[in-house]
PDB file of C-alpha atoms in Angstrom:
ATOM      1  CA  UNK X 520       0.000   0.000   0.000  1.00 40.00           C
ATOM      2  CA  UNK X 521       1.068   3.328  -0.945  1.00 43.00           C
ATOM      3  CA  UNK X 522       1.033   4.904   2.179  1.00 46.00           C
ATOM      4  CA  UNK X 523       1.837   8.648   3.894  1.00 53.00           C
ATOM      5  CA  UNK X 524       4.155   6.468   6.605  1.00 62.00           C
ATOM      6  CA  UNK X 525       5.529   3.254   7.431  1.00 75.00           C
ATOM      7  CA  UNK X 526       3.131   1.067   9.519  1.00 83.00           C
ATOM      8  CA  UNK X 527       3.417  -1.842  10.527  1.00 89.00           C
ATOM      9  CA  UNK X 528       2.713  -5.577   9.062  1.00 92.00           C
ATOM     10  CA  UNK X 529       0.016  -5.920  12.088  1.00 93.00           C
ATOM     11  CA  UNK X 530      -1.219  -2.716  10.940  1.00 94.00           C
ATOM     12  CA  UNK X 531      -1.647  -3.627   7.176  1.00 93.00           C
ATOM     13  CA  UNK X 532      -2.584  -6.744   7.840  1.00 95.00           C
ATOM     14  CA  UNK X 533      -5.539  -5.277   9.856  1.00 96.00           C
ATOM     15  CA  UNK X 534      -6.365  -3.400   6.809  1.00 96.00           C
ATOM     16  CA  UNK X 535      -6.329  -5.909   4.729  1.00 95.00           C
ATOM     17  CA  UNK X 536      -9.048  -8.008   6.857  1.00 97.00           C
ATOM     18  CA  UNK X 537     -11.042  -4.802   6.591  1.00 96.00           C
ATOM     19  CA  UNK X 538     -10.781  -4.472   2.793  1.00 95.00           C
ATOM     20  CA  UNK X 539     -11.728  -7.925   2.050  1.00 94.00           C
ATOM     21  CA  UNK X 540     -15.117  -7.269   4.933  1.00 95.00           C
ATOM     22  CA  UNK X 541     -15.433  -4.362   2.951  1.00 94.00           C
ATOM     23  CA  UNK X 542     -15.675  -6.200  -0.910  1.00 90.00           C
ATOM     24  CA  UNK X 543     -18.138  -8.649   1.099  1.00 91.00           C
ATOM     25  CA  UNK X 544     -20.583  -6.451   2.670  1.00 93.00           C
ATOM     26  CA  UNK X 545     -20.728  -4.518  -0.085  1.00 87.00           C
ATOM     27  CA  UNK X 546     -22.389  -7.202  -2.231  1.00 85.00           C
ATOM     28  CA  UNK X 547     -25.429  -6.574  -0.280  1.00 85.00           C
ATOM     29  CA  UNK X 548     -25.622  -3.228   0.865  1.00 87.00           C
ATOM     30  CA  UNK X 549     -24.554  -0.274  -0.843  1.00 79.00           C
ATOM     31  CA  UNK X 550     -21.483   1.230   1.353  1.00 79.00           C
ATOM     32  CA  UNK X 551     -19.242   2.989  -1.473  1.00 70.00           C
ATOM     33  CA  UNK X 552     -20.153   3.971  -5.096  1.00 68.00           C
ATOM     34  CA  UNK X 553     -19.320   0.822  -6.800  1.00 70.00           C
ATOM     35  CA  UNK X 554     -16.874   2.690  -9.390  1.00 66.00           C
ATOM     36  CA  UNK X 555     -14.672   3.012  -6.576  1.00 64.00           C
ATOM     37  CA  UNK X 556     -14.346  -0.347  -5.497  1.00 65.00           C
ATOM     38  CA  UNK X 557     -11.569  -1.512  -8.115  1.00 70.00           C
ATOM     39  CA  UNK X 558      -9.292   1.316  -6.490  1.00 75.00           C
ATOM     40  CA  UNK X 559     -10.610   0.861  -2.995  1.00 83.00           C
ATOM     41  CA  UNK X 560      -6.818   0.929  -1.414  1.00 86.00           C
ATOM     42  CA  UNK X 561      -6.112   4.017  -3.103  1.00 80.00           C
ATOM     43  CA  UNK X 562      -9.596   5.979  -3.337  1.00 80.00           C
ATOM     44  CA  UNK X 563     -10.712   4.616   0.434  1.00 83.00           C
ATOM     45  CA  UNK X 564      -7.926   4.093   2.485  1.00 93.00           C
ATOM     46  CA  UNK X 565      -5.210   5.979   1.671  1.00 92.00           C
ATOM     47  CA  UNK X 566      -7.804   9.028   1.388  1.00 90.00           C
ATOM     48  CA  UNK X 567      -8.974   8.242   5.075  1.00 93.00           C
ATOM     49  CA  UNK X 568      -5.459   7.572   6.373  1.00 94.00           C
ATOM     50  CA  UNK X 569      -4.295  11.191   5.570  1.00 93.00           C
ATOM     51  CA  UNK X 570      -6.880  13.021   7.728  1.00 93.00           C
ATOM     52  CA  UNK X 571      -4.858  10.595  10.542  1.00 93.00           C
ATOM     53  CA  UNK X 572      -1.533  11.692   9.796  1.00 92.00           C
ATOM     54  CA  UNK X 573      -3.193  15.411   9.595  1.00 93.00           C
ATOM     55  CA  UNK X 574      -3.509  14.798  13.803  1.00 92.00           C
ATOM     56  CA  UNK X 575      -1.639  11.849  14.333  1.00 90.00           C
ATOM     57  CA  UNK X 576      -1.414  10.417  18.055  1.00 87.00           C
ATOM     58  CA  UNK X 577      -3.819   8.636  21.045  1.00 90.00           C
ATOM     59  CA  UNK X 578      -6.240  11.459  20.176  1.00 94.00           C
ATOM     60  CA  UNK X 579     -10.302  10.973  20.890  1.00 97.00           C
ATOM     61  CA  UNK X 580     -11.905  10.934  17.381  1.00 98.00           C
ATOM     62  CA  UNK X 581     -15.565  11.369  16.430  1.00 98.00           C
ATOM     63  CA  UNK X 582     -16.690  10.203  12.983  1.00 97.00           C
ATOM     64  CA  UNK X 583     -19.849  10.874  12.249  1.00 96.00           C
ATOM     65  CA  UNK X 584     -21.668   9.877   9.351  1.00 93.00           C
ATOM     66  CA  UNK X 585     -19.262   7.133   9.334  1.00 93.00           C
ATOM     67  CA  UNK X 586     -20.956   4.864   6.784  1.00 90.00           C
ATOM     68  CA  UNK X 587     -18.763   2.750   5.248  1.00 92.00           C
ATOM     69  CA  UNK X 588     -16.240   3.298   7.939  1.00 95.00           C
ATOM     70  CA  UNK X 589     -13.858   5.862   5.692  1.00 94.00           C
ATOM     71  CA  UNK X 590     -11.854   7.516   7.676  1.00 96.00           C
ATOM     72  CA  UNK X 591     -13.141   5.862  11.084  1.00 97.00           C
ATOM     73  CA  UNK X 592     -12.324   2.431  10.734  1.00 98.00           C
ATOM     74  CA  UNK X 593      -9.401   3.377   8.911  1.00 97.00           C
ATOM     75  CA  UNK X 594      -8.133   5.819  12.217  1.00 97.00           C
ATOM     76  CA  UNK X 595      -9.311   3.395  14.430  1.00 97.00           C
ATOM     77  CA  UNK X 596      -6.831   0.910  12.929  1.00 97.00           C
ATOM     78  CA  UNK X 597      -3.996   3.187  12.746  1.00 96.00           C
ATOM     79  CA  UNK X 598      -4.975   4.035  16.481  1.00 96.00           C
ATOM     80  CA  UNK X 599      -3.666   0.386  17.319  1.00 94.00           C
ATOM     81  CA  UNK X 600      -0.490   1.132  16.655  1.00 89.00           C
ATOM     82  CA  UNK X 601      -0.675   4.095  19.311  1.00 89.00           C
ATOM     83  CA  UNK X 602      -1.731   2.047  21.815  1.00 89.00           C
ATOM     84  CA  UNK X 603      -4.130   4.488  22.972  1.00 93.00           C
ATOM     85  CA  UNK X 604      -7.204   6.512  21.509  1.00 96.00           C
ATOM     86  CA  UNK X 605     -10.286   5.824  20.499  1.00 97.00           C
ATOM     87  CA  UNK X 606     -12.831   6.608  17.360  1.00 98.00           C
ATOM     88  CA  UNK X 607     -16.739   7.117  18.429  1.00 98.00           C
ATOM     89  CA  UNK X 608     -18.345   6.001  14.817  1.00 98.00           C
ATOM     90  CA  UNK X 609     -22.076   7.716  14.373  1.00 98.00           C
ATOM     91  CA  UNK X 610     -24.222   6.103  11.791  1.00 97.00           C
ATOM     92  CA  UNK X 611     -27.724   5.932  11.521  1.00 95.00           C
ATOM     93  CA  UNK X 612     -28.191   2.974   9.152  1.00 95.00           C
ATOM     94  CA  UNK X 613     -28.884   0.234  10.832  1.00 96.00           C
ATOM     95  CA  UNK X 614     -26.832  -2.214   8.697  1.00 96.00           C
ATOM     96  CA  UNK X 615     -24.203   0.057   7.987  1.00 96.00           C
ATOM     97  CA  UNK X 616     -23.825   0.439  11.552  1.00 97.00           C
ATOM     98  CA  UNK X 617     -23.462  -3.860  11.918  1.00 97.00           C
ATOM     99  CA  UNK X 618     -21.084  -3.622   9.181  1.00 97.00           C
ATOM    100  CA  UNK X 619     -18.843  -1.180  11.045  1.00 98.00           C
ATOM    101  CA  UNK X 620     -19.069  -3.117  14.580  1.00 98.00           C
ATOM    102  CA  UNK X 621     -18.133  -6.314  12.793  1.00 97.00           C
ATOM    103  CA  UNK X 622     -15.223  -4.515  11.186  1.00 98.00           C
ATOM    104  CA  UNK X 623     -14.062  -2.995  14.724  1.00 98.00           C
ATOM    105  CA  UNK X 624     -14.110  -6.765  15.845  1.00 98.00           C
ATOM    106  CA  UNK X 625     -12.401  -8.315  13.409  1.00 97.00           C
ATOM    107  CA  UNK X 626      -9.596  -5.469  12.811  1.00 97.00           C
ATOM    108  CA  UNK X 627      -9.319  -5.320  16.783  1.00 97.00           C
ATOM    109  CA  UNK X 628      -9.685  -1.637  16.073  1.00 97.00           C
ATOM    110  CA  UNK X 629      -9.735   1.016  19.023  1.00 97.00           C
ATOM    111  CA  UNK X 630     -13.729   2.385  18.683  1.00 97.00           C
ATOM    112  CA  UNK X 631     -17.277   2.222  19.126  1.00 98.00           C
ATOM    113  CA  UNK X 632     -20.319   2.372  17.348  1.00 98.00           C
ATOM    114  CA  UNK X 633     -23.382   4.409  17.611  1.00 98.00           C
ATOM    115  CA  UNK X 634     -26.321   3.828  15.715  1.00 98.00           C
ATOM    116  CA  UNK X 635     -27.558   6.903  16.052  1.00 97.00           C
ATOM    117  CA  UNK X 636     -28.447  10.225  14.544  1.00 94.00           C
ATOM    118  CA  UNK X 637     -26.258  13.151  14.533  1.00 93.00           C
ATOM    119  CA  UNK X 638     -28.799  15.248  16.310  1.00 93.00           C
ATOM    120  CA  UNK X 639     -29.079  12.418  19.613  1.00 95.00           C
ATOM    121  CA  UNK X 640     -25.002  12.414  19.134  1.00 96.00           C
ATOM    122  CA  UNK X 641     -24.759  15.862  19.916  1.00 94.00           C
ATOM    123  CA  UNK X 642     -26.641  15.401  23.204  1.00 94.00           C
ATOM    124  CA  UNK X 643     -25.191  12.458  24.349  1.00 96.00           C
ATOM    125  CA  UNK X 644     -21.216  12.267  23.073  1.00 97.00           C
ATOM    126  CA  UNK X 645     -18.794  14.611  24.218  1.00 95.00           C
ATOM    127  CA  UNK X 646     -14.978  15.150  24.750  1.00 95.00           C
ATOM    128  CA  UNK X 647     -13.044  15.004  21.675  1.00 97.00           C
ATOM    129  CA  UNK X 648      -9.811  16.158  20.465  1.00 97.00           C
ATOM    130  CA  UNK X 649     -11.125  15.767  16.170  1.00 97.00           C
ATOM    131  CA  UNK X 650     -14.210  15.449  14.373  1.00 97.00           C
ATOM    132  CA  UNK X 651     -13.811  13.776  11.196  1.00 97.00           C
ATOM    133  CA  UNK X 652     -16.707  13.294   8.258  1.00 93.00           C
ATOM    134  CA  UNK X 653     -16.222  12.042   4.662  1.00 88.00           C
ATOM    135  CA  UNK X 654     -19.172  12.989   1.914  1.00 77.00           C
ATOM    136  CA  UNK X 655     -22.069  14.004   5.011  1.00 81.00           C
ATOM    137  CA  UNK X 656     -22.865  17.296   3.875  1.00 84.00           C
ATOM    138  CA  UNK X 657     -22.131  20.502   2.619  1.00 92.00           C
ATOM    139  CA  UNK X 658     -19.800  22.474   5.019  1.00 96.00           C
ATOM    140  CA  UNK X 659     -22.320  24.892   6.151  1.00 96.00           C
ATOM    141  CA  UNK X 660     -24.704  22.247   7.278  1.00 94.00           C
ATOM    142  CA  UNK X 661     -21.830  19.910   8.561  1.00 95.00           C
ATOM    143  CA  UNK X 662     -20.533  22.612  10.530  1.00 96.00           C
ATOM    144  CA  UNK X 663     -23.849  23.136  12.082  1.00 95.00           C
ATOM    145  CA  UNK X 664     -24.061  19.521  13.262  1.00 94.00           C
ATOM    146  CA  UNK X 665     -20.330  19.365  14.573  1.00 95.00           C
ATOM    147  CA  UNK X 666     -20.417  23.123  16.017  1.00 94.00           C
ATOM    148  CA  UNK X 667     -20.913  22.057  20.079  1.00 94.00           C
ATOM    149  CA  UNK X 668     -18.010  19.784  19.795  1.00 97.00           C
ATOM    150  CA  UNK X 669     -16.134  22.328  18.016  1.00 97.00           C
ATOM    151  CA  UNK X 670     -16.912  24.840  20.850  1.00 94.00           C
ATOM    152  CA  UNK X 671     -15.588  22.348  23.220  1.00 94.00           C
ATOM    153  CA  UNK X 672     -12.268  22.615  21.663  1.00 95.00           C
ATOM    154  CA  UNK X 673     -12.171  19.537  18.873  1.00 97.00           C
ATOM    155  CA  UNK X 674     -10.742  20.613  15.812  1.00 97.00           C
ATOM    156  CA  UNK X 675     -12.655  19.321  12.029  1.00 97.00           C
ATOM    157  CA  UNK X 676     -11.128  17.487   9.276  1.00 97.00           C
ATOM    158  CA  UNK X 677     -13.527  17.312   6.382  1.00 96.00           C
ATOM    159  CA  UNK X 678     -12.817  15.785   3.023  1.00 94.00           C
ATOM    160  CA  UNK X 679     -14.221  18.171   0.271  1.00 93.00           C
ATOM    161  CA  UNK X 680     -13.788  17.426  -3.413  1.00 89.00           C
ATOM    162  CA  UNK X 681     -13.332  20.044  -6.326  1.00 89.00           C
ATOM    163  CA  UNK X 682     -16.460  22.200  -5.486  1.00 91.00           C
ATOM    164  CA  UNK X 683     -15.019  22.895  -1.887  1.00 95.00           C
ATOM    165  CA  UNK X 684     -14.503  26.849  -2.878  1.00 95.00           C
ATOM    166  CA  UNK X 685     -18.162  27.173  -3.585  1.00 96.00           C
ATOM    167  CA  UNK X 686     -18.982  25.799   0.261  1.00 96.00           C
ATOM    168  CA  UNK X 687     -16.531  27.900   2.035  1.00 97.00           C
ATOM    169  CA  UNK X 688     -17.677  30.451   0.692  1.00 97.00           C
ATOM    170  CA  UNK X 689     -21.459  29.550   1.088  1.00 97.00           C
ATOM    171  CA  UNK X 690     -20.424  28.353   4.743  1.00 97.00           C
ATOM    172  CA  UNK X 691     -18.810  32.165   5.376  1.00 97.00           C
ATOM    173  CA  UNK X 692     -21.963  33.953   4.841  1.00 97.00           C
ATOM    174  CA  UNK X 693     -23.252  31.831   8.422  1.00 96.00           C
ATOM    175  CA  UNK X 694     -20.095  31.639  10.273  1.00 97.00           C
ATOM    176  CA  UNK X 695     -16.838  32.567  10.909  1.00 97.00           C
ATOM    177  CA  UNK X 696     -14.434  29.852  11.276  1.00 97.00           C
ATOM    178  CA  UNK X 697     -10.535  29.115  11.327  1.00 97.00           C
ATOM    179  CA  UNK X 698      -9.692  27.424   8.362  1.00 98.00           C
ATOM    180  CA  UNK X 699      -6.353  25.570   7.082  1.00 98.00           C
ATOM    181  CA  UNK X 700      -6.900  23.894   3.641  1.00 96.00           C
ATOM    182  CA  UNK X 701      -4.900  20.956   3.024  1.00 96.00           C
ATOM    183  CA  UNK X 702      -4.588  19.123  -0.542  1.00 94.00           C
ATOM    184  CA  UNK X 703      -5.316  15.915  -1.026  1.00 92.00           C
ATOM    185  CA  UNK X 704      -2.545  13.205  -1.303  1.00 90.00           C
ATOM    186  CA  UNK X 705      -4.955  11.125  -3.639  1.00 87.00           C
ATOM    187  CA  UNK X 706      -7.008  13.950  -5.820  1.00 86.00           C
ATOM    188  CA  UNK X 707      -4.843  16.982  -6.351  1.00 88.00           C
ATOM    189  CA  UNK X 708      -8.671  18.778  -6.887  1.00 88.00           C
ATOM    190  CA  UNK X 709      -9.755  17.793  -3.744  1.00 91.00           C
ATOM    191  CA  UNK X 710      -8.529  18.916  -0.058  1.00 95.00           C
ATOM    192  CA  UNK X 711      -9.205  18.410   3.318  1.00 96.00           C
ATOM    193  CA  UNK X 712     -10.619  21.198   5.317  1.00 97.00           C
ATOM    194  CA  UNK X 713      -8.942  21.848   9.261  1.00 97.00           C
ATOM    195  CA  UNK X 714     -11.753  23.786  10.977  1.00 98.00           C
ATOM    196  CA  UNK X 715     -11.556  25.275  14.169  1.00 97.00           C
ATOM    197  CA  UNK X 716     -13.055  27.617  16.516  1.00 95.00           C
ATOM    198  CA  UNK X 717     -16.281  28.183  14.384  1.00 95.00           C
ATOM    199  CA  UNK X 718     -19.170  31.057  15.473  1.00 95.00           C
ATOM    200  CA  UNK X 719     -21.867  31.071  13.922  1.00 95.00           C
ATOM    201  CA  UNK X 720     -22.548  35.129  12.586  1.00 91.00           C
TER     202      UNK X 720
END
């Protein structure tokens, strides 16, 4: 695996027991567009490991949306190798949800699932050092759902492909926000967005 560091064979070789869950689950329910399954190491994994290496460390993570568990299967994996940390996974979807607790058991990977909506989320889950969310929403409306963990001092890493201009600049009309933009390692056109300290105007 092309990869943004060296890890290690337990590490990969969690991955790999992931992938091939991944390819099996997603015979029956739809958990990535199926165009990207061919180039699942590349599209999938190596796009969730760089939010990771963004804020690497024992931090406490909260995916939301987490679907087919890209980044937070992916970070809790990598968390292994920390020794320390842990990923809170929010998804709604009942079988989605399965999938992803069956992939934290079999990978041995440091999280949790919630099955969940956002909304209960916010009143119930707390204390987190990064919010991550992969292809949830647009950034005004994902900032409104991550904003109290945000205010509690988390910091956002949001993948955002080549139309992210046009939702900064939508988000900016609703709140004002500290923003470093990082480009992607696996679609020059696409970045990830560091958000922190966002007020809503």
């Amino acid at each position: 695996m092309q990869s943004l560091h060296p890890v290690s064979r337990e590490t990969l070789r969690r991955l790999e027991v992931f992938v091939g869950l991944f390819e099996k689950w997603s015979r029956s329910i739809n958990l990535a567009a199926p165009s990207t399954l061919p180039h699942i190491w590349e599209r999938h994994i190596l796009d969730s490991a760089q939010i990771f290496a963004l804020n690497p460390g024992p931090k406490a993570w909260l995916d939301i949306g987490s679907g087919g568990g890209f980044p937070g299967i992916v970070t809790a994996v990598l968390l292994c190798e920390q020794g320390a940390g842990h990923v809170d996974l929010v998804e709604s979807n009942q079988k989605k949800a399965a999938f992803l607790r069956r992939a934290l058991a079999e990978t041995g990977g440091r999280g949790a699932v919630h099955a969940i909506r956002i909304e209960q989320a916010q009143k119930t889950l707390s204390g987190f050092d990064a919010v991550s969310a992969r292809a949830v929403a647009d950034l005004d409306m994902v900032l409104g759902y991550c904003s109290s963990w945000l205010e509690e001092g988390a910091t956002a890493y949001f993948h955002k492909g080549r139309d992210y201009r046009r939702e900064i600049d939508k988000a900016r009309r609703s709140w004002s926000f500290d923003l470093v933009e990082h480009t992607s390692i696996v679609d020059a056109d696409s970045v990830i967005l560091q958000i922190s300290k966002p007020v809503r105007t």
